[in-house]
Coordinates of C-alpha atoms in Angstrom, one line a residue:
Chain A
M75 CA 39.3 -1.1 29.7
N76 CA 36.0 -1.8 31.3
D77 CA 34.9 -5.4 31.5
D78 CA 31.6 -6.5 30.0
A79 CA 29.7 -6.6 33.4
Q80 CA 30.7 -3.0 34.1
L81 CA 29.6 -1.8 30.7
I82 CA 26.3 -3.7 31.1
G83 CA 25.8 -2.1 34.5
E84 CA 26.4 1.4 33.1
T85 CA 24.1 0.7 30.2
L86 CA 21.3 -0.3 32.5
R87 CA 21.9 2.7 34.6
G88 CA 21.1 4.9 31.6
N89 CA 24.3 5.3 29.8
P90 CA 23.9 4.1 26.2
A91 CA 27.5 4.9 25.3
A92 CA 28.6 2.0 27.5
F93 CA 26.7 -0.3 25.3
G94 CA 28.4 1.4 22.3
Q95 CA 31.7 0.1 23.7
L96 CA 30.3 -3.4 23.8
V97 CA 29.2 -3.1 20.2
T98 CA 32.6 -1.9 19.2
R99 CA 34.2 -4.7 21.1
Y100 CA 32.2 -7.6 19.6
Q101 CA 30.8 -6.5 16.3
D102 CA 33.7 -7.8 14.1
R103 CA 33.9 -11.2 15.9
L104 CA 30.2 -11.6 15.6
Y105 CA 30.1 -10.5 12.0
N106 CA 32.9 -12.9 11.0
T107 CA 31.1 -15.8 12.5
L108 CA 27.8 -14.9 11.0
V109 CA 29.3 -14.5 7.5
H110 CA 30.3 -18.2 7.7
V111 CA 27.0 -19.3 9.3
V112 CA 24.7 -17.5 6.8
G113 CA 27.1 -17.5 3.8
S114 CA 26.5 -13.8 3.0
T115 CA 28.1 -10.6 4.1
D116 CA 24.9 -8.7 3.6
L117 CA 22.8 -11.0 5.7
A118 CA 25.5 -11.2 8.3
H119 CA 25.7 -7.4 8.5
D120 CA 22.0 -7.1 9.0
A121 CA 21.9 -9.9 11.5
V122 CA 24.7 -8.4 13.5
Q123 CA 22.9 -5.1 13.7
D124 CA 19.6 -6.8 14.6
A125 CA 21.3 -8.9 17.2
L126 CA 23.0 -5.9 18.8
V127 CA 19.8 -3.9 18.9
Q128 CA 18.0 -6.8 20.4
A129 CA 20.7 -7.3 23.0
Y130 CA 20.3 -3.7 24.0
V131 CA 16.6 -3.9 24.2
K132 CA 16.7 -7.1 26.2
L133 CA 19.7 -6.3 28.2
E134 CA 17.7 -6.3 31.5
T135 CA 16.9 -10.0 30.9
F136 CA 20.6 -10.9 30.7
E137 CA 21.3 -12.7 33.9
Q138 CA 25.0 -12.8 33.6
N139 CA 25.2 -16.5 34.3
S140 CA 27.1 -16.8 31.0
S141 CA 29.4 -14.4 29.2
F142 CA 27.8 -11.5 27.4
Y143 CA 29.2 -12.7 24.1
T144 CA 27.7 -16.1 24.6
W145 CA 24.3 -14.5 25.2
L146 CA 24.8 -12.1 22.3
Y147 CA 25.8 -14.9 20.1
R148 CA 22.8 -16.9 20.9
I149 CA 20.6 -14.0 19.9
A150 CA 22.6 -13.4 16.8
V151 CA 22.6 -17.0 15.5
N152 CA 18.9 -17.3 16.0
L153 CA 18.3 -14.0 14.1
A154 CA 20.7 -14.9 11.4
I155 CA 19.3 -18.3 10.7
S156 CA 15.8 -17.1 10.7
R157 CA 16.7 -14.2 8.5
R158 CA 18.5 -16.5 6.1
R159 CA 15.6 -18.9 5.9
R160 CA 13.2 -16.1 5.3
E161 CA 15.2 -14.1 2.8
R162 CA 17.5 -16.4 1.0
P163 CA 16.6 -20.0 1.1
M164 CA 19.1 -20.9 -1.6
Q165 CA 22.8 -20.2 -1.6
S166 CA 24.2 -19.0 -4.8
V167 CA 27.7 -19.4 -6.0
E168 CA 28.1 -15.6 -5.9
Q169 CA 27.1 -15.6 -2.2
V170 CA 29.7 -18.3 -1.6
R171 CA 32.3 -16.2 -3.3
E172 CA 31.2 -13.2 -1.3
A173 CA 31.4 -15.2 1.9
V174 CA 34.9 -16.4 1.0
G175 CA 35.9 -12.8 0.8
H176 CA 38.9 -11.1 -0.6
E177 CA 41.3 -11.0 2.3
P178 CA 44.2 -13.3 2.2
V179 CA 44.5 -15.5 5.2
D180 CA 47.8 -14.9 7.0
T181 CA 49.4 -15.0 3.6
A182 CA 50.8 -11.5 3.2
A183 CA 54.2 -12.9 2.4
D184 CA 52.9 -15.8 0.3
A185 CA 53.3 -16.1 -3.4
P186 CA 50.3 -15.1 -5.6
D187 CA 49.8 -18.7 -6.7
S188 CA 49.6 -19.8 -3.1
R189 CA 47.0 -17.1 -2.3
L190 CA 45.0 -18.1 -5.3
E191 CA 45.1 -21.7 -4.2
Q192 CA 44.0 -20.8 -0.7
R193 CA 41.1 -18.8 -2.0
E194 CA 40.0 -21.7 -4.1
R195 CA 40.2 -24.1 -1.2
A196 CA 38.3 -21.6 1.0
G197 CA 35.7 -21.4 -1.7
Q198 CA 35.4 -25.2 -1.8
V199 CA 35.0 -25.3 2.0
Q200 CA 32.5 -22.5 2.1
Q201 CA 30.5 -24.2 -0.7
A202 CA 30.7 -27.5 1.2
L203 CA 29.4 -25.7 4.3
T204 CA 26.4 -24.5 2.5
A205 CA 25.4 -28.0 1.8
L206 CA 25.1 -28.7 5.5
S207 CA 22.0 -28.0 7.5
D208 CA 21.9 -24.8 9.4
E209 CA 22.3 -26.7 12.7
H210 CA 25.3 -28.6 11.5
R211 CA 27.0 -25.6 9.9
T212 CA 26.4 -23.4 12.9
I213 CA 27.8 -25.9 15.3
L214 CA 30.9 -26.5 13.1
I215 CA 31.6 -22.8 12.8
L216 CA 31.2 -22.3 16.5
R217 CA 33.6 -25.0 17.2
E218 CA 36.2 -24.6 14.5
V219 CA 36.1 -20.9 13.6
E220 CA 35.1 -19.5 17.0
D221 CA 36.9 -22.2 19.0
C222 CA 34.1 -22.4 21.4
S223 CA 34.0 -25.2 24.0
Y224 CA 31.2 -27.7 24.1
E225 CA 29.8 -26.0 27.1
Q226 CA 29.8 -22.6 25.4
I227 CA 28.1 -24.0 22.4
A228 CA 25.6 -25.7 24.5
E229 CA 24.8 -22.4 26.2
M230 CA 24.6 -20.6 22.9
L231 CA 22.4 -23.1 21.2
D232 CA 20.5 -24.1 24.3
L233 CA 21.2 -27.7 23.8
P234 CA 22.6 -30.4 26.1
I235 CA 26.3 -31.1 25.8
G236 CA 25.6 -34.7 24.6
T237 CA 23.7 -33.3 21.7
I238 CA 26.5 -30.9 20.9
R239 CA 28.9 -33.8 20.8
S240 CA 26.8 -36.0 18.5
R241 CA 25.7 -33.2 16.3
L242 CA 29.3 -32.1 15.8
H243 CA 30.3 -35.6 14.9
R244 CA 27.5 -35.8 12.3
A245 CA 28.4 -32.3 10.9
R246 CA 32.0 -33.4 10.5
L247 CA 31.2 -36.5 8.7
Q248 CA 28.8 -34.6 6.4
L249 CA 31.5 -32.0 5.6
R250 CA 34.1 -34.7 5.1
E251 CA 31.7 -36.2 2.6
Q252 CA 31.4 -32.9 0.8
L253 CA 35.1 -32.4 0.7
K254 CA 36.0 -35.9 -0.3
G255 CA 37.1 -34.8 -3.7
M256 CA 39.4 -32.1 -2.4
F257 CA 41.1 -34.6 0.0
Q258 CA 41.5 -37.2 -2.7
E259 CA 43.1 -34.5 -4.9
D260 CA 45.5 -33.8 -2.0
R261 CA 46.5 -37.4 -1.7
T262 CA 47.2 -37.7 -5.4
Chain B
M210 CA 30.8 -51.2 19.7
N211 CA 29.6 -49.6 16.5
D212 CA 31.4 -47.3 14.1
S213 CA 29.2 -44.3 14.9
Y214 CA 30.1 -44.4 18.5
R215 CA 33.8 -44.7 17.7
E216 CA 33.6 -41.8 15.3
E217 CA 31.7 -39.6 17.7
L218 CA 34.3 -40.3 20.3
L219 CA 37.1 -39.5 17.8
S220 CA 35.4 -36.2 17.0
A221 CA 35.2 -35.4 20.7
Y222 CA 38.8 -36.5 21.1
L223 CA 39.8 -34.1 18.4
D224 CA 38.2 -31.3 20.5
N225 CA 39.7 -32.5 23.7
E226 CA 36.3 -33.0 25.1
V227 CA 36.7 -36.6 26.4
T228 CA 37.3 -38.2 29.7
D229 CA 40.6 -39.8 30.5
A230 CA 39.0 -43.2 29.9
E231 CA 37.6 -42.1 26.6
R232 CA 41.0 -40.7 25.6
A233 CA 42.7 -43.9 26.3
Q234 CA 40.1 -45.8 24.3
V235 CA 40.5 -43.6 21.3
E236 CA 44.2 -43.8 21.4
Q237 CA 44.0 -47.5 21.5
W238 CA 41.8 -47.5 18.4
L239 CA 44.2 -45.1 16.6
A240 CA 47.0 -47.5 17.3
E241 CA 45.1 -50.5 16.1
S242 CA 43.3 -49.2 13.0
V243 CA 44.7 -47.7 9.8
E244 CA 41.2 -46.6 8.7
F245 CA 40.6 -44.9 12.1
R246 CA 43.9 -43.1 11.8
Q247 CA 43.0 -41.9 8.3
L248 CA 39.7 -40.6 9.5
H249 CA 41.5 -38.8 12.3
E250 CA 43.9 -37.2 9.8
E251 CA 41.0 -36.1 7.6
L252 CA 39.1 -34.5 10.4
R253 CA 42.3 -32.7 11.4
A254 CA 42.8 -31.5 7.9
M255 CA 39.2 -30.4 7.7
R256 CA 39.6 -28.4 10.9
Q257 CA 42.6 -26.7 9.4
E258 CA 40.6 -25.8 6.3
L259 CA 37.9 -24.3 8.4
R260 CA 40.3 -22.4 10.5
S261 CA 41.9 -21.0 7.4
L262 CA 38.7 -19.5 6.1
P263 CA 39.1 -15.7 5.5
T264 CA 38.4 -13.4 8.4
H265 CA 35.7 -10.8 7.8
K266 CA 35.6 -7.4 9.4
L267 CA 33.0 -4.7 9.2
D268 CA 34.2 -1.6 7.5
R269 CA 32.9 0.7 10.2
D270 CA 31.8 1.0 13.8
L271 CA 28.2 0.0 14.2
S272 CA 27.7 1.5 17.6
A273 CA 26.0 4.7 16.5
D274 CA 23.6 2.9 14.2
V275 CA 22.9 0.2 16.8
L276 CA 22.2 2.7 19.5
R277 CA 20.0 4.8 17.3
R278 CA 18.0 1.8 16.3
A279 CA 17.9 0.5 19.8
E280 CA 16.6 3.7 21.1
R281 CA 13.9 3.7 18.6
E282 CA 13.0 0.2 19.5
V283 CA 12.9 1.1 23.2
L284 CA 10.9 4.2 22.6
A285 CA 8.5 2.6 20.3
G286 CA 7.9 0.1 23.1
R287 CA 8.6 -3.0 21.1
S288 CA 11.3 -5.5 20.5
E289 CA 11.2 -8.0 17.8
G290 CA 9.6 -11.2 18.7
N291 CA 7.9 -10.8 22.0
G292 CA 6.9 -7.2 22.2
Q293 CA 8.8 -6.7 25.4
V294 CA 9.3 -3.2 26.5
T295 CA 12.5 -2.2 28.2
P296 CA 12.9 1.5 28.6
R297 CA 16.4 2.6 29.1
S298 CA 18.9 5.3 28.4
T299 CA 18.3 9.0 28.8
V300 CA 14.6 8.9 28.3
A301 CA 14.3 6.0 30.6
E302 CA 16.4 7.8 33.1
W303 CA 14.0 10.7 32.9
W304 CA 11.2 8.3 33.0
S305 CA 12.4 6.7 36.1
R306 CA 12.9 9.8 38.1
P307 CA 10.4 9.9 40.9
K308 CA 9.8 13.6 40.6
S309 CA 9.7 13.7 36.9
G310 CA 6.0 12.9 36.8
R311 CA 6.4 9.8 34.7
M312 CA 3.0 8.7 35.6
W313 CA 1.7 11.9 34.1
F314 CA 3.5 11.8 30.9
W315 CA 1.8 8.9 29.2
P316 CA -1.7 9.9 29.8
A317 CA -0.8 13.3 28.5
L318 CA 0.8 12.1 25.3
A319 CA -0.8 8.8 24.6
A320 CA -3.5 10.4 22.6
A321 CA -1.3 13.0 21.0
A322 CA -2.5 14.0 17.6
A323 CA -1.0 17.4 17.5
L324 CA 1.9 18.7 19.4
L325 CA 3.6 22.0 19.8
I326 CA 7.3 22.2 20.5
A327 CA 8.4 25.6 21.8
L328 CA 12.1 26.3 21.7
V329 CA 13.2 29.0 24.0
D330 CA 16.6 30.7 23.6
L331 CA 18.8 30.1 26.6
R332 CA 19.6 33.7 26.6
Q333 CA 16.0 34.5 27.1
D334 CA 16.5 36.1 30.5
A335 CA 19.5 38.2 29.7
P336 CA 18.5 41.9 30.4
E337 CA 18.9 42.9 26.8
R338 CA 16.8 40.0 25.6
Q339 CA 14.2 40.9 28.2
V340 CA 14.0 44.4 26.9
A341 CA 13.8 43.2 23.4
R342 CA 11.1 40.8 24.2
E343 CA 9.0 43.5 25.9
D344 CA 9.6 45.8 23.0
K345 CA 8.4 43.0 20.7
L346 CA 5.3 42.7 22.8
V347 CA 4.8 46.4 22.7
R348 CA 5.1 46.3 19.0
A349 CA 2.8 43.4 18.9
A350 CA 0.3 45.4 20.9
G351 CA -0.1 47.9 18.2
E352 CA -2.5 50.6 19.1
K353 CA -2.2 51.6 22.8
S354 CA -4.7 54.3 23.0
G355 CA -7.1 54.0 25.9
S356 CA -10.2 53.5 23.7
E357 CA -8.7 50.4 22.2
L358 CA -7.2 48.9 25.3
Y359 CA -9.0 46.0 26.8
G360 CA -8.7 46.1 30.5
Q361 CA -5.6 47.7 32.0
K362 CA -5.4 51.3 30.9
D363 CA -5.3 53.0 34.2
G364 CA -1.6 53.7 34.7
A365 CA 1.4 54.8 32.8
D366 CA 3.5 52.3 34.7
R367 CA 1.6 49.5 33.1
V368 CA 2.3 48.7 29.6
S369 CA -0.6 47.1 27.9
G370 CA -1.9 46.8 24.4
R371 CA -3.6 44.8 21.8
V372 CA -2.1 41.8 20.3
M373 CA -2.6 41.1 16.7
A374 CA -3.8 37.8 15.4
R375 CA -3.6 37.5 11.6
S376 CA -5.9 35.6 9.6
A377 CA -3.6 35.9 6.6
K378 CA -1.9 32.7 5.7
P379 CA 1.9 33.1 6.1
A380 CA 3.9 33.3 2.9
D381 CA 5.8 30.1 2.0
A382 CA 9.0 31.8 2.9
D383 CA 7.8 31.9 6.5
I384 CA 7.9 28.2 6.7
A385 CA 11.2 26.5 7.4
D386 CA 13.0 25.5 4.3
V387 CA 13.2 22.0 5.6
A388 CA 9.5 21.9 6.3
P389 CA 7.6 18.9 5.0
R390 CA 6.4 18.9 1.4
E391 CA 2.9 17.8 1.9
S392 CA -0.1 19.7 3.1
M393 CA -1.3 18.9 6.6
P394 CA -4.9 19.8 7.0
S395 CA -5.3 18.8 10.6
L396 CA -2.0 20.3 11.6
D397 CA -2.9 23.5 9.8
A398 CA -6.1 23.5 11.6
A399 CA -4.4 23.1 14.9
V400 CA -2.0 26.0 14.1
K401 CA -4.9 28.1 13.0
Q402 CA -6.8 27.5 16.1
V403 CA -3.9 28.5 18.3
A404 CA -1.8 31.0 16.4
E405 CA -4.8 32.5 14.7
P406 CA -7.5 32.1 17.4
T407 CA -10.1 34.2 15.6
A408 CA -10.6 31.3 13.2
G409 CA -13.0 29.7 15.5
A410 CA -14.8 32.8 16.5
S411 CA -18.4 33.5 15.7
P412 CA -19.2 36.0 12.9
E413 CA -20.6 38.4 15.5
S414 CA -17.5 38.4 17.6
D415 CA -15.3 38.8 14.5
A416 CA -17.3 41.8 13.5
S417 CA -17.0 43.3 16.9
V418 CA -13.3 42.7 17.0
S419 CA -12.7 44.1 13.6
K420 CA -14.0 47.5 14.9
A421 CA -11.2 47.5 17.4
A422 CA -8.5 46.3 15.0
P423 CA -5.9 48.7 13.9
S424 CA -5.6 49.6 10.3
P425 CA -3.5 47.5 8.1
G426 CA 0.2 48.0 8.5
Q427 CA 0.0 49.0 12.0
G428 CA 1.1 47.1 15.0
Y429 CA 2.8 43.8 14.8
A430 CA 1.8 42.5 11.4
S431 CA 4.4 42.9 8.7
P432 CA 3.4 44.6 5.4
K433 CA 3.2 41.3 3.5
N434 CA 0.8 40.0 6.1
K435 CA -1.3 43.1 6.5
A436 CA -4.5 41.2 6.2
T437 CA -7.5 41.6 8.5
A438 CA -6.3 41.6 12.0
A439 CA -8.2 40.8 15.1
G440 CA -7.5 41.2 18.8
V441 CA -6.7 38.2 21.0
G442 CA -6.5 40.0 24.2
V443 CA -4.4 42.2 26.3
V444 CA -1.1 41.5 28.0
N445 CA 0.4 43.9 30.4
Q446 CA 3.9 44.1 31.8
A447 CA 3.0 41.8 34.7
G448 CA 2.3 39.1 32.1
E449 CA -1.4 39.2 32.8
V450 CA -3.5 38.4 29.8
K451 CA -7.2 38.8 29.3
L452 CA -8.9 37.2 26.4
E453 CA -11.3 38.8 24.2
S454 CA -14.6 37.2 23.9
N455 CA -14.1 35.9 20.4
V456 CA -11.0 34.1 21.6
Q457 CA -12.8 32.6 24.4
S458 CA -15.3 31.4 21.9
A459 CA -12.6 29.9 19.8
L460 CA -11.1 28.1 22.7
A461 CA -14.4 26.3 23.2
N462 CA -13.9 24.5 19.9
R463 CA -10.3 23.7 20.1
S464 CA -9.0 20.2 19.7
Q465 CA -6.6 18.7 22.0
L466 CA -3.1 19.9 21.8
N467 CA 0.1 18.9 23.6
L468 CA 3.1 21.0 24.4
I469 CA 6.7 20.4 24.7
Q470 CA 8.8 23.3 25.8
C471 CA 12.5 23.5 26.4
E472 CA 15.4 26.0 26.4
V473 CA 18.0 25.6 23.7
S474 CA 21.2 27.3 22.9
P475 CA 21.4 29.7 20.0
D476 CA 23.4 27.3 17.8
Y477 CA 20.7 24.7 18.3
L478 CA 18.3 27.0 16.5
R479 CA 20.9 28.1 14.0
D480 CA 21.7 24.6 13.0
K481 CA 18.0 23.7 12.6
R482 CA 18.7 20.7 14.6
L483 CA 15.1 19.9 15.4
D484 CA 14.0 20.5 11.8
K485 CA 16.5 18.1 10.5
F486 CA 15.5 15.5 13.1
L487 CA 11.8 15.8 12.2
V488 CA 12.5 15.6 8.5
T489 CA 14.8 12.6 8.9
N490 CA 12.2 10.8 10.9
S491 CA 9.4 11.7 8.5
I492 CA 7.5 13.5 11.2
T493 CA 5.0 16.0 9.8
Y494 CA 5.5 19.4 11.2
K495 CA 5.2 23.1 10.5
K496 CA 7.4 25.8 11.8
L497 CA 5.4 28.7 12.8
D498 CA 6.4 32.2 11.8
E499 CA 7.3 34.9 14.2
A500 CA 3.8 36.4 14.4
Q501 CA 2.2 33.1 14.9
T502 CA 4.8 32.3 17.6
T503 CA 4.0 35.5 19.4
N504 CA 0.3 35.0 19.2
Y505 CA 0.6 31.5 20.4
H506 CA 2.7 32.6 23.4
L507 CA 0.1 35.1 24.3
Y508 CA -2.6 32.6 23.8
F509 CA -0.7 30.2 26.0
Q510 CA -0.4 32.9 28.7
A511 CA -4.2 33.3 28.4
Q512 CA -4.6 29.7 28.9
Q513 CA -2.8 29.9 32.2
L514 CA -5.1 32.5 33.3
E515 CA -8.1 30.5 32.2
Q516 CA -6.9 27.4 33.8
A517 CA -6.4 28.9 37.2
K518 CA -2.7 29.4 36.6
K519 CA -1.9 25.8 37.2
I520 CA 0.6 26.0 34.4
P521 CA 3.9 27.8 35.0
Q522 CA 4.2 30.7 32.8
A523 CA 6.2 30.0 29.7
S524 CA 8.8 32.2 28.0
Q525 CA 8.2 33.7 24.6
P526 CA 9.4 30.9 22.3
E527 CA 12.1 31.6 19.8
A528 CA 10.8 28.9 17.6
L529 CA 7.6 27.1 17.6
Y530 CA 6.9 23.8 15.8
A531 CA 3.5 22.4 15.2
V532 CA 3.8 18.7 14.9
E533 CA 1.5 16.0 13.9
A534 CA 2.8 12.9 15.6
T535 CA 1.9 9.5 16.8
P536 CA 2.7 8.7 20.4
E537 CA 5.7 6.8 19.3
Q538 CA 6.9 9.8 17.3
V539 CA 6.3 12.0 20.3
E540 CA 8.6 9.8 22.3
L541 CA 11.2 10.1 19.6
I542 CA 11.0 13.8 19.7
V543 CA 11.2 13.9 23.5
H544 CA 14.2 11.6 23.4
E545 CA 15.9 13.7 20.7
L546 CA 15.5 16.8 22.8
D547 CA 16.4 15.1 26.0
R548 CA 19.6 13.5 24.8
D549 CA 21.2 16.7 23.6
R550 CA 21.7 18.1 27.1
A551 CA 24.6 20.2 26.2
R552 CA 22.2 22.4 24.2
V553 CA 18.8 21.6 25.5
S554 CA 17.6 22.1 29.0
N555 CA 14.5 22.6 31.1
L556 CA 12.5 20.2 29.0
S557 CA 8.9 20.4 29.9
L558 CA 6.4 17.9 28.7
G559 CA 2.9 17.0 28.5
L560 CA 0.8 20.1 28.7
Q561 CA -2.6 19.3 27.4
L562 CA -4.9 21.9 26.2
L563 CA -8.3 20.6 25.9
P564 CA -11.5 22.1 24.7
A565 CA -12.6 24.7 27.1
E566 CA -16.0 23.1 27.8
Q567 CA -14.1 20.4 29.6
L568 CA -12.7 23.0 31.8
E569 CA -15.6 25.1 32.6
G570 CA -18.6 23.8 30.7
A571 CA -20.0 26.2 28.1
P572 CA -18.0 29.2 27.0
Q573 CA -18.5 32.3 29.0
A574 CA -21.0 34.8 27.7
E575 CA -19.3 37.1 25.3
A576 CA -18.6 40.5 26.5
P577 CA -18.8 43.4 24.1
A578 CA -15.5 44.2 22.5
G579 CA -13.5 46.9 24.1
K580 CA -14.7 46.1 27.6
A581 CA -13.4 43.8 30.2
P582 CA -15.5 40.8 30.9
A583 CA -17.4 40.9 34.1
A584 CA -15.6 38.7 36.6
P585 CA -16.9 39.3 40.1
A586 CA -15.0 37.5 42.8
M587 CA -18.0 35.3 43.6
R588 CA -18.3 34.1 40.1
K589 CA -14.6 33.3 40.0
E590 CA -14.8 31.3 43.1
A591 CA -17.8 29.4 41.8
A592 CA -16.1 28.8 38.5
A593 CA -13.0 27.5 40.3
E594 CA -15.0 25.2 42.5
S595 CA -16.9 24.0 39.5
R596 CA -13.7 23.4 37.7
R597 CA -12.2 21.5 40.6
A598 CA -15.2 19.3 40.8
K599 CA -15.1 18.6 37.1
L600 CA -11.4 17.8 37.2
Q601 CA -12.0 15.3 39.9
S602 CA -14.9 13.6 38.2
Q603 CA -13.5 13.6 34.7
Q604 CA -10.3 12.9 33.0
P605 CA -7.5 15.3 33.9
V606 CA -7.6 18.2 31.5
Q607 CA -4.1 19.5 31.9
I608 CA -0.8 18.0 32.8
W609 CA 2.3 20.0 33.2
L610 CA 5.6 18.2 33.7
R611 CA 9.0 19.5 34.4
Q612 CA 12.2 17.5 34.2
T613 CA 13.8 17.4 37.6
A614 CA 17.4 18.5 38.0
P615 CA 19.9 15.8 38.9
G616 CA 19.7 16.9 42.5
G617 CA 16.0 16.3 42.5
A618 CA 14.8 19.8 42.4
A619 CA 12.4 20.7 39.6
A620 CA 14.0 22.6 36.8
K621 CA 12.6 26.1 36.9
P622 CA 11.5 27.6 33.7
A623 CA 12.2 31.2 33.2
A624 CA 9.7 33.5 34.9
A625 CA 7.7 30.5 36.0
P626 CA 5.5 31.2 39.0
A627 CA 4.8 28.4 41.3
P628 CA 1.7 26.5 40.4
E629 CA -1.2 27.5 42.6
A630 CA -2.8 24.2 42.7
E631 CA -1.6 20.6 43.0
P632 CA -1.7 18.7 39.7
V633 CA -4.7 16.7 39.0
P634 CA -4.4 13.0 39.6
P635 CA -3.7 11.0 36.4
P636 CA -6.5 9.0 34.9
Q637 CA -6.8 5.5 36.2
P638 CA -5.9 2.9 33.6

């Protein structure tokens, strides 16, 4: 399989199909992250497409100091958040349910009750995420769902690592506050 | 040391983004404080919840959609946000070829209001096709008696004849079934000027031509289009065309027109590929009928003659589309043709047909119908010199581009003679 740099080079030499491979490679990962960031599958879908188009158009400006995905993600997050602010300033319960999705999470062998409970918990978490600011939600998703390092997040969001660290801390405390009830239930 | 700092360090510790000293400090606090341990546990539990969120996948591959949209963005010369232009892909590849004449393309098409796309069957030059084509021209010539010939009538070895231009509007059935729904006045006008050149002729010249016209039903026109016919000019076997005076007059009033020509495989025509593309992209167009196509071709040949044969001779198109397009849409069309290289070749771009007065000043004095216009050698030379001077002092009036082959050699259109003159320099920005 071609690596990203090779595909980028081919694209820049006039072979759009090479970029098609990059799209195929990263679209699902990007989409999954954006669903959680914007809380809507529709918005995420549009944002993914927009981001990939923008990445193609601007590919010559990609200096390859970071990974292609980091660069792509940076474009995507900015587009997704601006689109979310523009189109859907308020998050509805339906959108949260939509974002929670229907797929079980590694629970193919689990009992139906367990799956239902997991879906409920996922719904609570997603709802709690929507209460966070865009900046805090994005950084949490990048860290916890995408498993990005601080350095990667700093590149994606164009922020100093110190800011990433403090912002993550505040995001966690806010989410903890939102999920206080769920954790109390767990303890009892 | 405040709680906020301790908690931030704990958060970083959870992410394994601390120094050794910070790690030791956090572990000491964990050992000392129940509350700190509880916070640690909650943050870990929260992480688990976040990592257990459902995974979402797209239900299809977006690559085709993305590339299509991206190509449009590139071709439209804009990208969201900063208006940056980054040409790429096949069009960009063509664009970047040194010999492709990229610097000529934009001046030619930037002001495109009307466009003709001529699709030439790839089998054009097969012997049987050649015979058929000549036969078609002969049929188009209609009357071939000496009294009605215009110019070459002095040898049995030279086939010449009169070409019919019809003023009758084609029946609806002549227009492609995927043609646009709306009327297109300016486009119709462009078609009329080219495929029906007598439209712009003076009443006097119309009258004079009608005397020479064959009776209805004769010649090229089909029975349903047996309306008043008028001569365009004469074409002989050598491909030489001489315009009748009324046509010359019509040329003087013609609006600017651009031409794209390419060779296509038969299935490209059969599938109506271009029609579908134009409809899909809401590009206004009209597919010319067979007679209009033939007339256009002859008209085009005449243009070569009139413009000092700078334009390589084109083949008779199998299909001709009159398109009304913005420059961005022109780019889209070019890209669509260029990308399908398995079925489309020898893409030629950017011919500009401008009003004749920009070429040679006022139209030539009309000659009586049925006689060749006087064209002494001295006058031709003077006209050529005048033309050259005008071309150097004005905007270029014609641009002919040919896509270069991968090896760098210019793709040679069928039956295309080498241009006799160097292209005119492009306009300065």
